[in-house]
Structures are given as C-alpha cells and as structure tokens.
mmCIF file of C-alpha atoms in Angstrom:
data_model
loop_
_atom_site.group_PDB
_atom_site.id
_atom_site.type_symbol
_atom_site.label_atom_id
_atom_site.label_comp_id
_atom_site.label_asym_id
_atom_site.label_seq_id
_atom_site.Cartn_x
_atom_site.Cartn_y
_atom_site.Cartn_z
ATOM 1 C CA GLU X 1 10.321 19.162 102.851
ATOM 2 C CA HIS X 2 11.174 20.306 99.331
ATOM 3 C CA GLY X 3 13.004 17.182 98.160
ATOM 4 C CA PHE X 4 15.795 17.874 95.745
ATOM 5 C CA ARG X 5 14.583 21.394 94.632
ATOM 6 C CA LEU X 6 13.982 24.589 96.529
ATOM 7 C CA PRO X 7 11.010 26.842 95.604
ATOM 8 C CA SER X 8 13.602 29.167 94.060
ATOM 9 C CA ALA X 9 14.249 26.563 91.345
ATOM 10 C CA LEU X 10 11.032 27.568 89.788
ATOM 11 C CA ASP X 11 12.315 31.149 89.265
ATOM 12 C CA ASN X 12 15.561 29.919 87.839
ATOM 13 C CA ARG X 13 14.333 27.291 85.380
ATOM 14 C CA PRO X 14 15.315 27.694 81.722
ATOM 15 C CA LEU X 15 13.079 29.987 79.684
ATOM 16 C CA ARG X 16 10.670 28.731 77.136
ATOM 17 C CA PHE X 17 11.368 30.189 73.782
ATOM 18 C CA ASP X 18 8.403 32.498 73.782
ATOM 19 C CA GLU X 19 9.465 33.754 77.187
ATOM 20 C CA PHE X 20 12.961 34.431 75.923
ATOM 21 C CA GLU X 21 11.578 36.361 72.960
ATOM 22 C CA ALA X 22 9.493 38.519 75.171
ATOM 23 C CA ARG X 23 12.506 39.537 77.328
ATOM 24 C CA ILE X 24 14.775 40.358 74.399
ATOM 25 C CA PRO X 25 13.367 43.427 72.461
ATOM 26 C CA GLN X 26 15.984 43.327 69.645
ATOM 27 C CA PHE X 27 17.753 40.538 67.773
ATOM 28 C CA ILE X 28 20.562 40.472 65.228
ATOM 29 C CA TYR X 29 20.709 37.129 63.526
ATOM 30 C CA VAL X 30 23.969 36.342 61.757
ATOM 31 C CA SER X 31 24.154 33.513 59.296
ATOM 32 C CA ALA X 32 25.306 32.454 55.839
ATOM 33 C CA THR X 33 22.038 30.550 55.479
ATOM 34 C CA PRO X 34 19.294 32.011 57.645
ATOM 35 C CA GLY X 35 16.398 29.789 58.518
ATOM 36 C CA ASP X 36 12.706 30.144 57.827
ATOM 37 C CA TYR X 37 12.113 31.573 61.367
ATOM 38 C CA GLU X 38 14.785 34.148 61.135
ATOM 39 C CA LEU X 39 13.634 35.336 57.653
ATOM 40 C CA ARG X 40 10.037 35.520 58.883
ATOM 41 C CA VAL X 41 10.638 37.696 61.943
ATOM 42 C CA SER X 42 13.343 39.939 60.573
ATOM 43 C CA GLN X 43 12.211 43.458 59.693
ATOM 44 C CA ASN X 44 15.533 44.281 57.789
ATOM 45 C CA ASP X 45 17.991 42.152 55.805
ATOM 46 C CA VAL X 46 21.594 43.127 55.268
ATOM 47 C CA GLU X 47 23.637 41.024 52.913
ATOM 48 C CA GLN X 48 27.513 40.911 52.978
ATOM 49 C CA ILE X 49 28.301 39.074 49.712
ATOM 50 C CA ILE X 50 31.243 41.012 48.346
ATOM 51 C CA ARG X 51 34.658 39.392 49.253
ATOM 52 C CA PRO X 52 37.653 41.772 49.384
ATOM 53 C CA THR X 53 39.653 38.913 47.861
ATOM 54 C CA GLY X 54 37.480 38.949 44.725
ATOM 55 C CA LEU X 55 36.933 35.223 45.058
ATOM 56 C CA LEU X 56 33.942 33.994 43.314
ATOM 57 C CA ASP X 57 31.474 31.320 44.461
ATOM 58 C CA PRO X 58 32.375 28.023 42.722
ATOM 59 C CA LYS X 59 31.013 26.809 39.440
ATOM 60 C CA ILE X 60 28.541 23.965 39.853
ATOM 61 C CA ASP X 61 28.251 20.951 37.483
ATOM 62 C CA VAL X 62 25.447 18.305 37.833
ATOM 63 C CA ARG X 63 26.463 14.863 36.502
ATOM 64 C CA PRO X 64 24.594 11.573 36.436
ATOM 65 C CA VAL X 65 24.941 8.993 39.176
ATOM 66 C CA ARG X 66 25.854 6.258 36.683
ATOM 67 C CA GLY X 67 29.609 6.046 36.571
ATOM 68 C CA GLN X 68 30.102 8.604 39.273
ATOM 69 C CA ILE X 69 33.003 6.909 41.001
ATOM 70 C CA ASP X 70 35.011 6.523 37.903
ATOM 71 C CA ASP X 71 34.226 10.140 37.012
ATOM 72 C CA LEU X 72 35.188 11.254 40.517
ATOM 73 C CA GLU X 73 38.474 9.349 40.358
ATOM 74 C CA ASP X 74 39.455 11.173 37.100
ATOM 75 C CA GLU X 75 38.607 14.539 38.679
ATOM 76 C CA ILE X 76 40.624 13.768 41.772
ATOM 77 C CA ARG X 77 43.719 12.873 39.680
ATOM 78 C CA GLU X 78 43.322 16.169 37.831
ATOM 79 C CA ARG X 79 43.374 18.223 41.075
ATOM 80 C CA VAL X 80 46.257 16.138 42.561
ATOM 81 C CA ALA X 81 48.257 16.931 39.462
ATOM 82 C CA ARG X 82 47.711 20.599 40.286
ATOM 83 C CA LYS X 83 48.576 19.970 43.978
ATOM 84 C CA GLU X 84 44.996 20.891 45.038
ATOM 85 C CA ARG X 85 42.745 19.088 47.485
ATOM 86 C CA VAL X 86 39.288 17.464 47.208
ATOM 87 C CA LEU X 87 36.387 17.079 49.612
ATOM 88 C CA VAL X 88 33.864 14.324 48.929
ATOM 89 C CA THR X 89 30.539 14.077 50.851
ATOM 90 C CA THR X 90 28.474 10.919 51.192
ATOM 91 C CA LEU X 91 25.321 9.992 53.028
ATOM 92 C CA THR X 92 26.453 7.117 55.101
ATOM 93 C CA LYS X 93 29.453 5.978 57.190
ATOM 94 C CA ARG X 94 29.644 2.675 55.285
ATOM 95 C CA MET X 95 29.718 4.544 51.881
ATOM 96 C CA ALA X 96 32.461 6.906 53.205
ATOM 97 C CA GLU X 97 34.614 4.008 54.362
ATOM 98 C CA ASP X 98 33.990 1.894 51.206
ATOM 99 C CA LEU X 99 34.820 4.838 48.900
ATOM 100 C CA THR X 100 38.008 5.504 50.896
ATOM 101 C CA ASP X 101 39.064 1.847 50.486
ATOM 102 C CA HIS X 102 38.374 2.060 46.763
ATOM 103 C CA LEU X 103 40.363 5.205 46.235
ATOM 104 C CA LEU X 104 43.233 3.757 48.365
ATOM 105 C CA ASP X 105 43.287 0.736 46.057
ATOM 106 C CA ALA X 106 43.502 3.146 43.153
ATOM 107 C CA GLY X 107 46.674 4.715 44.599
ATOM 108 C CA ILE X 108 45.091 7.892 45.925
ATOM 109 C CA LYS X 109 46.065 9.384 49.239
ATOM 110 C CA VAL X 110 42.805 9.725 51.158
ATOM 111 C CA ASN X 111 41.187 9.581 54.551
ATOM 112 C CA TYR X 112 37.678 9.682 55.791
ATOM 113 C CA MET X 113 35.989 11.427 58.733
ATOM 114 C CA HIS X 114 32.651 10.920 60.380
ATOM 115 C CA SER X 115 30.969 10.948 63.823
ATOM 116 C CA ASP X 116 33.008 8.093 65.105
ATOM 117 C CA THR X 117 36.253 10.091 64.547
ATOM 118 C CA ALA X 118 37.570 11.533 67.734
ATOM 119 C CA THR X 119 37.912 15.267 68.052
ATOM 120 C CA MET X 120 41.702 15.281 68.399
ATOM 121 C CA ASP X 121 41.902 12.951 65.328
ATOM 122 C CA ARG X 122 39.758 15.281 63.250
ATOM 123 C CA VAL X 123 42.266 18.099 63.853
ATOM 124 C CA GLU X 124 45.179 15.870 62.739
ATOM 125 C CA ILE X 125 43.419 14.624 59.696
ATOM 126 C CA LEU X 126 42.506 18.110 58.549
ATOM 127 C CA ARG X 127 46.164 19.161 58.975
ATOM 128 C CA THR X 128 47.395 16.324 56.823
ATOM 129 C CA LEU X 129 44.940 17.445 54.105
ATOM 130 C CA ARG X 130 46.159 20.906 54.159
ATOM 131 C CA GLU X 131 49.880 19.863 54.143
ATOM 132 C CA GLY X 132 49.142 17.596 51.128
ATOM 133 C CA LYS X 133 50.069 14.332 52.970
ATOM 134 C CA ILE X 134 46.556 13.336 51.838
ATOM 135 C CA ASP X 135 44.838 14.708 48.790
ATOM 136 C CA VAL X 136 41.205 13.714 49.469
ATOM 137 C CA LEU X 137 38.983 13.774 52.547
ATOM 138 C CA VAL X 138 35.745 11.781 52.438
ATOM 139 C CA GLY X 139 33.029 12.811 55.016
ATOM 140 C CA ILE X 140 29.362 12.745 55.756
ATOM 141 C CA ASN X 141 28.504 15.932 57.511
ATOM 142 C CA LEU X 142 31.485 18.128 56.675
ATOM 143 C CA LEU X 143 29.329 21.230 57.739
ATOM 144 C CA ARG X 144 30.002 20.570 61.413
ATOM 145 C CA GLU X 145 33.789 20.761 60.960
ATOM 146 C CA GLY X 146 33.761 24.492 60.219
ATOM 147 C CA LEU X 147 36.255 23.794 57.424
ATOM 148 C CA ASP X 148 38.186 26.759 55.971
ATOM 149 C CA LEU X 149 40.554 25.102 53.500
ATOM 150 C CA PRO X 150 41.812 27.230 50.696
ATOM 151 C CA GLU X 151 43.688 24.303 49.194
ATOM 152 C CA VAL X 152 40.367 22.596 48.318
ATOM 153 C CA SER X 153 39.398 23.278 44.767
ATOM 154 C CA LEU X 154 36.784 20.561 44.282
ATOM 155 C CA VAL X 155 33.795 19.467 46.359
ATOM 156 C CA ALA X 156 32.031 16.354 45.176
ATOM 157 C CA ILE X 157 28.567 15.760 46.460
ATOM 158 C CA LEU X 158 27.417 12.192 45.954
ATOM 159 C CA ASP X 159 23.669 11.396 45.960
ATOM 160 C CA ALA X 160 22.850 15.155 45.760
ATOM 161 C CA ASP X 161 19.248 14.353 44.755
ATOM 162 C CA LYS X 162 18.485 12.492 48.046
ATOM 163 C CA GLU X 163 16.407 15.075 49.952
ATOM 164 C CA GLY X 164 16.989 15.235 53.597
ATOM 165 C CA PHE X 165 19.043 17.305 56.274
ATOM 166 C CA LEU X 166 22.360 16.958 54.468
ATOM 167 C CA ARG X 167 20.835 17.597 51.059
ATOM 168 C CA ASN X 168 18.436 20.438 51.768
ATOM 169 C CA ARG X 169 18.899 24.018 50.358
ATOM 170 C CA ARG X 170 20.822 25.472 53.385
ATOM 171 C CA SER X 171 23.118 22.411 53.715
ATOM 172 C CA LEU X 172 23.969 22.351 50.045
ATOM 173 C CA ILE X 173 24.759 26.048 50.078
ATOM 174 C CA GLN X 174 27.128 25.565 52.951
ATOM 175 C CA THR X 175 28.785 22.535 51.356
ATOM 176 C CA ILE X 176 29.191 24.391 48.156
ATOM 177 C CA GLY X 177 30.912 27.158 50.135
ATOM 178 C CA ARG X 178 33.733 24.743 51.035
ATOM 179 C CA ALA X 179 35.193 25.363 47.574
ATOM 180 C CA ALA X 180 34.797 29.183 47.759
ATOM 181 C CA ARG X 181 38.285 29.805 49.248
ATOM 182 C CA ASN X 182 40.006 28.685 45.998
ATOM 183 C CA ALA X 183 40.104 30.810 42.819
ATOM 184 C CA ASP X 184 39.583 27.638 40.788
ATOM 185 C CA GLY X 185 36.769 26.282 43.050
ATOM 186 C CA GLU X 186 34.343 23.864 41.566
ATOM 187 C CA VAL X 187 31.441 21.775 42.797
ATOM 188 C CA ILE X 188 30.155 18.561 41.183
ATOM 189 C CA MET X 189 26.755 17.287 42.189
ATOM 190 C CA TYR X 190 26.090 13.597 41.170
ATOM 191 C CA ALA X 191 22.352 13.328 40.802
ATOM 192 C CA ASP X 192 19.841 11.788 38.390
ATOM 193 C CA VAL X 193 17.259 14.505 38.969
ATOM 194 C CA VAL X 194 17.561 18.214 40.017
ATOM 195 C CA THR X 195 15.578 18.495 43.232
ATOM 196 C CA ASP X 196 14.057 21.730 44.499
ATOM 197 C CA SER X 197 16.881 22.066 47.048
ATOM 198 C CA MET X 198 19.520 21.681 44.397
ATOM 199 C CA LYS X 199 17.827 24.129 42.175
ATOM 200 C CA ALA X 200 17.592 26.695 44.895
ATOM 201 C CA ALA X 201 21.214 26.186 46.029
ATOM 202 C CA ILE X 202 22.426 26.429 42.442
ATOM 203 C CA GLU X 203 20.504 29.627 41.713
ATOM 204 C CA GLU X 204 21.656 31.239 45.008
ATOM 205 C CA THR X 205 25.277 30.402 44.193
ATOM 206 C CA ARG X 206 24.873 31.848 40.705
ATOM 207 C CA ARG X 207 23.343 35.065 42.122
ATOM 208 C CA ARG X 208 26.176 35.582 44.558
ATOM 209 C CA ARG X 209 28.710 34.708 41.820
ATOM 210 C CA GLU X 210 27.257 37.323 39.396
ATOM 211 C CA ILE X 211 27.308 40.032 42.112
ATOM 212 C CA GLN X 212 31.002 39.367 42.906
ATOM 213 C CA MET X 213 31.867 39.258 39.205
ATOM 214 C CA ALA X 214 30.264 42.597 38.584
ATOM 215 C CA TYR X 215 32.206 44.155 41.592
ATOM 216 C CA ASN X 216 35.466 42.603 40.394
ATOM 217 C CA GLU X 217 35.047 44.090 36.887
ATOM 218 C CA GLU X 218 34.125 47.441 38.265
ATOM 219 C CA HIS X 219 37.205 47.643 40.552
ATOM 220 C CA GLY X 220 39.691 45.774 38.454
ATOM 221 C CA ILE X 221 40.057 42.789 40.940
ATOM 222 C CA VAL X 222 41.658 39.540 39.871
ATOM 223 C CA PRO X 223 40.477 36.667 42.194
ATOM 224 C CA LYS X 224 43.357 35.042 44.008
ATOM 225 C CA THR X 225 43.290 31.911 46.244
ATOM 226 C CA VAL X 226 43.462 32.763 49.959
ATOM 227 C CA ARG X 227 46.886 32.072 51.476
ATOM 228 C CA LYS X 228 46.518 30.903 55.001
ATOM 229 C CA ALA X 229 49.045 29.608 57.502
ATOM 230 C CA ILE X 230 48.592 26.062 58.689
ATOM 231 C CA ASN X 231 47.953 26.666 62.308
ATOM 232 C CA ASP X 232 46.192 24.203 64.490
ATOM 233 C CA ILE X 233 46.765 22.142 67.608
ATOM 234 C CA SER X 234 48.446 18.986 65.990
ATOM 235 C CA SER X 235 51.700 19.763 67.649
ATOM 236 C CA PHE X 236 49.867 20.180 70.892
ATOM 237 C CA ILE X 237 48.423 16.714 70.334
ATOM 238 C CA ALA X 238 51.936 15.249 69.766
ATOM 239 C CA GLU X 239 52.995 16.923 72.961
ATOM 240 C CA ALA X 240 50.062 15.536 74.800
ATOM 241 C CA GLU X 241 50.910 12.020 73.456
ATOM 242 C CA LYS X 242 54.457 12.432 74.848
ATOM 243 C CA THR X 243 53.004 13.346 78.342
ATOM 244 C CA VAL X 244 50.724 10.359 78.301
ATOM 245 C CA GLY X 245 53.624 8.067 77.299
ATOM 246 C CA SER X 246 55.884 9.409 80.126
ATOM 247 C CA LYS X 247 53.253 8.563 82.671
ATOM 248 C CA GLY X 248 53.187 4.922 81.642
ATOM 249 C CA ARG X 249 49.912 4.904 79.572
ATOM 250 C CA SER X 250 49.663 3.500 76.055
ATOM 251 C CA LYS X 251 49.642 6.038 73.248
ATOM 252 C CA GLY X 252 47.403 3.898 70.968
ATOM 253 C CA ASP X 253 48.249 3.237 67.320
ATOM 254 C CA SER X 254 44.769 3.651 65.854
ATOM 255 C CA LEU X 255 44.352 5.615 62.694
ATOM 256 C CA GLY X 256 43.825 9.314 63.444
ATOM 257 C CA HIS X 257 46.216 9.456 66.427
ATOM 258 C CA GLY X 258 48.774 11.304 64.463
ATOM 259 C CA ALA X 259 48.439 8.914 61.490
ATOM 260 C CA PHE X 260 46.838 8.887 58.052
ATOM 261 C CA TYR X 261 46.521 6.565 55.119
ATOM 262 C CA THR X 262 48.817 6.722 52.157
ATOM 263 C CA PRO X 263 49.151 4.173 49.435
ATOM 264 C CA ASP X 264 52.282 2.039 49.337
ATOM 265 C CA GLU X 265 54.706 1.969 46.571
ATOM 266 C CA SER X 266 52.745 -0.563 44.589
ATOM 267 C CA GLY X 267 49.555 1.317 45.024
ATOM 268 C CA GLU X 268 48.076 -1.704 46.760
ATOM 269 C CA GLY X 269 46.142 -0.289 49.676
ATOM 270 C CA GLY X 270 47.352 2.024 52.421
ATOM 271 C CA VAL X 271 49.655 1.991 55.443
ATOM 272 C CA PRO X 272 49.670 4.426 58.380
ATOM 273 C CA GLU X 273 52.475 6.980 58.609
ATOM 274 C CA THR X 274 53.384 9.173 61.672
ATOM 275 C CA VAL X 275 53.104 12.902 61.470
ATOM 276 C CA ALA X 276 55.902 14.759 63.167
ATOM 277 C CA PRO X 277 55.147 18.060 64.894
ATOM 278 C CA GLU X 278 56.834 21.141 63.381
ATOM 279 C CA GLN X 279 56.362 23.594 66.342
ATOM 280 C CA THR X 280 56.786 23.393 70.028
ATOM 281 C CA LEU X 281 53.643 23.246 72.243
ATOM 282 C CA ALA X 282 54.035 26.912 73.414
ATOM 283 C CA GLU X 283 54.622 28.197 69.969
ATOM 284 C CA GLN X 284 51.610 26.454 68.576
ATOM 285 C CA LEU X 285 49.276 27.617 71.385
ATOM 286 C CA GLU X 286 50.400 31.210 71.060
ATOM 287 C CA GLU X 287 49.242 31.246 67.433
ATOM 288 C CA LEU X 288 45.631 30.205 68.246
ATOM 289 C CA PRO X 289 43.040 32.850 69.224
ATOM 290 C CA HIS X 290 41.804 32.759 72.814
ATOM 291 C CA ASP X 291 38.265 31.886 71.761
ATOM 292 C CA GLU X 292 39.528 28.989 69.618
ATOM 293 C CA LEU X 293 41.440 27.582 72.635
ATOM 294 C CA VAL X 294 38.413 27.906 74.865
ATOM 295 C CA ARG X 295 36.305 26.023 72.263
ATOM 296 C CA ILE X 296 38.940 23.303 71.916
ATOM 297 C CA VAL X 297 39.246 22.746 75.674
ATOM 298 C CA GLU X 298 35.482 22.657 76.183
ATOM 299 C CA THR X 299 35.289 19.943 73.459
ATOM 300 C CA MET X 300 38.055 17.957 74.982
ATOM 301 C CA GLU X 301 36.392 18.092 78.317
ATOM 302 C CA GLU X 302 33.221 16.756 76.865
ATOM 303 C CA ASP X 303 35.052 13.948 75.151
ATOM 304 C CA MET X 304 36.939 13.270 78.527
ATOM 305 C CA ARG X 305 33.601 12.898 80.316
ATOM 306 C CA ASN X 306 32.216 10.671 77.577
ATOM 307 C CA ALA X 307 35.370 8.427 77.702
ATOM 308 C CA SER X 308 35.028 8.080 81.505
ATOM 309 C CA ALA X 309 31.313 7.257 81.199
ATOM 310 C CA VAL X 310 32.144 4.278 79.028
ATOM 311 C CA MET X 311 35.093 3.331 81.297
ATOM 312 C CA ASP X 312 37.743 4.166 78.716
ATOM 313 C CA PHE X 313 39.848 5.601 81.485
ATOM 314 C CA GLU X 314 43.047 5.562 79.379
ATOM 315 C CA GLU X 315 41.533 7.905 76.851
ATOM 316 C CA ALA X 316 39.981 10.045 79.579
ATOM 317 C CA ALA X 317 43.408 10.343 81.277
ATOM 318 C CA ARG X 318 44.946 11.351 77.980
ATOM 319 C CA LEU X 319 42.437 14.045 77.344
ATOM 320 C CA ARG X 320 42.646 15.210 81.017
ATOM 321 C CA ASP X 321 46.424 15.866 80.559
ATOM 322 C CA ALA X 322 45.652 17.785 77.441
ATOM 323 C CA VAL X 323 42.961 19.844 79.160
ATOM 324 C CA VAL X 324 45.280 20.668 82.085
ATOM 325 C CA GLN X 325 48.015 21.962 79.718
ATOM 326 C CA ILE X 326 45.507 24.229 77.799
ATOM 327 C CA ARG X 327 43.904 25.429 80.990
ATOM 328 C CA ALA X 328 47.321 26.310 82.517
ATOM 329 C CA MET X 329 48.239 28.261 79.323
ATOM 330 C CA LEU X 330 44.869 30.167 79.250
ATOM 331 C CA GLU X 331 44.968 31.086 82.929
ATOM 332 C CA GLY X 332 48.755 31.775 83.082
ATOM 333 C CA VAL X 333 49.467 29.396 85.905
ATOM 334 C CA SER X 334 51.437 26.254 86.264
ATOM 335 C CA GLU X 335 49.989 22.761 85.508
ATOM 336 C CA ASP X 336 50.248 21.761 89.187
ATOM 337 C CA GLU X 337 48.121 24.790 90.124
ATOM 338 C CA THR X 338 45.696 23.897 87.512
ATOM 339 C CA ILE X 339 45.334 20.289 88.644
ATOM 340 C CA GLU X 340 45.004 21.409 92.316
ATOM 341 C CA ARG X 341 42.103 23.825 91.306
ATOM 342 C CA LEU X 342 40.402 21.167 89.307
ATOM 343 C CA ARG X 343 40.547 18.717 92.153
ATOM 344 C CA SER X 344 39.301 21.338 94.522
ATOM 345 C CA GLN X 345 36.300 22.020 92.324
ATOM 346 C CA ALA X 346 35.695 18.258 92.100
ATOM 347 C CA ARG X 347 35.562 17.992 95.856
ATOM 348 C CA LYS X 348 33.360 21.032 96.317
ATOM 349 C CA GLY X 349 31.175 20.678 93.346
ATOM 350 C CA SER X 350 31.216 22.788 90.197
ATOM 351 C CA THR X 351 31.222 26.597 90.159
ATOM 352 C CA PHE X 352 27.773 26.460 88.589
ATOM 353 C CA ALA X 353 26.443 24.191 91.383
ATOM 354 C CA SER X 354 27.960 26.378 94.047
ATOM 355 C CA GLY X 355 26.285 29.445 92.512
ATOM 356 C CA ARG X 356 22.923 27.690 92.610
ATOM 357 C CA LYS X 357 23.315 26.893 96.277
ATOM 358 C CA ARG X 358 24.179 30.433 97.126
ATOM 359 C CA GLN X 359 21.262 31.768 95.013
ATOM 360 C CA GLY X 360 18.865 29.260 96.675
ATOM 361 C CA ALA X 361 20.062 30.341 100.151
ATOM 362 C CA ARG X 362 19.518 33.978 99.220
ATOM 363 C CA PHE X 363 15.960 33.420 98.009
ATOM 364 C CA LYS X 364 15.235 31.346 101.141
ATOM 365 C CA LYS X 365 16.063 34.215 103.349
#
C-alpha cells in the first residue's frame, strides 16, 4: 500500500535549514575563520587570540612566481639545516607529484599527499614528517588534514594569486596557521599580484600578531616552539599489517603503506624505506583520546565500504581487521566478540535501520 516508505517517514525526514534554525533558539559558532553567514547572524563576537605559549602568527613574505622553484629549494635547504620541516601547497595533483620528483632529484627528502592518498597512508606520511625521516610535505588541500605540526617552520603557498576555494581569504588564513606552532614560523606566498584574498589574509595575520606581541611584552613572555609527543596510530597500522599477513593476504608494497621517499646516496631519485613501529598496539591506542579513536575508526569504516564497492576486497579485509581491533579496544571486549556483534548487525540490519522500523511501528499504532 505504501511502497517503501510508511507515512511516518514524512515526520522523520531531514529538516530543511530554515526548519532547523526555527527549532534551535540559540547558537554558538566556533571557528578560526567564521563564514559570512555566521558573522551575519551573530549578535556577539568573542575572540580568543592570545596564546599562553606566546607564539606569534608567522611572518608573511610575498615573492614573484618567476624562479619560485629555485627560491623554494633554497628555503627548504635552510630549514633542513636547522632540522625543521616544510609544507608546500600546490593547486593540482600533477604539480604536487612533479614538484616532489624535482625535489627528490635535488636530494631532498620529500613526499606528497593528496585526495588519492589512503587514510592510513596519510597518518604514516605525517609521522615520518614529524620524525624527520622526510623534511618536506607537498600537498593540495592541507586544510583537511587538521595538521598540528610544531616542527614546521615554513609554509610555502605556490600560485597564491589564483583566486578560488584553496586561495580565498579563509583558506589562506588557515594555511598560514600551519606555521603558527613554531617560534620561527614563516609563510612565503609566490604570486605576481596581491589579490583581495591575499591582502585580507595578510592583514588579519598582522593584526593577530600585533595583539600577541603586545601581550608578550606586557607579561614578559618569550615565545617558544610547542613541544608535542609524536603520538598517532602508525604502530597500530604496522600491527594491522601483521594481522593481514598472518591471514594469508598480501600486505602491499605501495608507497604510503609504512613507506616514504628518501634520496639515495647519490641523490639521484628516491627509494622507499620501511618505518618500524616504536610502540606496541595497546600502548599506542592508550595514548590516543577516545574521540580521536572514534573518528579514526569511522574513517576506516568508510574506506572499507568504498574498497568493497570497487571490489578491492583485499584492502577491505585489511581495513576490517583494523576496525575490529579498534572497536574491541573501545568497547572493552575481545575481537571475537566484536566480530560476532558486527556479523549479527549485518544479518539483522544496522542499528539505525532497526530504530527506524520500531519507530515506524509505533507511529502506525
């Protein structure tokens, strides 16, 4: 009679944005770069600019596009000599890969990261950067990584004058902030003209820098680079790879699965090297916040479904093993119990689907 949807589905449809607004009388928007809508509807603005560490927003230098690669190479070598790291943002995958190849040929330890890089590979690449096994990371949209890398003292923005999503005011401010964890943080924008977005981002960074400088002077604070432990799930990845191997599946030798590029002794190109785990799986997981583990496992589950959809069952199985281990740790049960629960859910349908059925039955009565 009703097809695939009960009448109650109308009551449980997603709200339109105006309907959502009407039901929520108060909002608190939290953002480093609030959007136009948030600024328009906000009745009060509260800024939290002062950092207790005294760290200043980075200095910004605008340089011409002509000769940018040679100039960038010189800047990278200067940071490498100081045992610091560099982030470089490009606009295309091809440019990221070509720049990486060029820097490898120049004898610089570098890797790239873009949308084709798997989630687990991203974690490993970021760890190798923090550990100094690579000195430079080239990327496109480094904003989505949520990078917090105190070792990074230079962020280079190529084609900074090309207006668009990755070069608008908010994106530039966020990209600039990647160098704000280091006391010697600096940003170089390579551009032939100063766009409105660049001008606004530079002015906002200058404003924040001056506020922090005044506070530091008043309270006698000397900025110091943040010291942060290198804690992530790379050892968990290595453990998951061992589990995959023990069950007779190939580990895979592609770049990113516990590997990175480093120049050979002659400086002629790069070869992959293996990263050895430093902590046990249990020790590594215990160091991660619960919310971070939940976010990681949800991302892995999405990647697992995507791999299964394109019939990459080997990758899907590898991710499944990883998900089971994290879920078991989060829920405080054995892996066998976790597997059985997941199988039971698969047979009966998801928890969300079951809830919808019960809700529909209640409305029907």
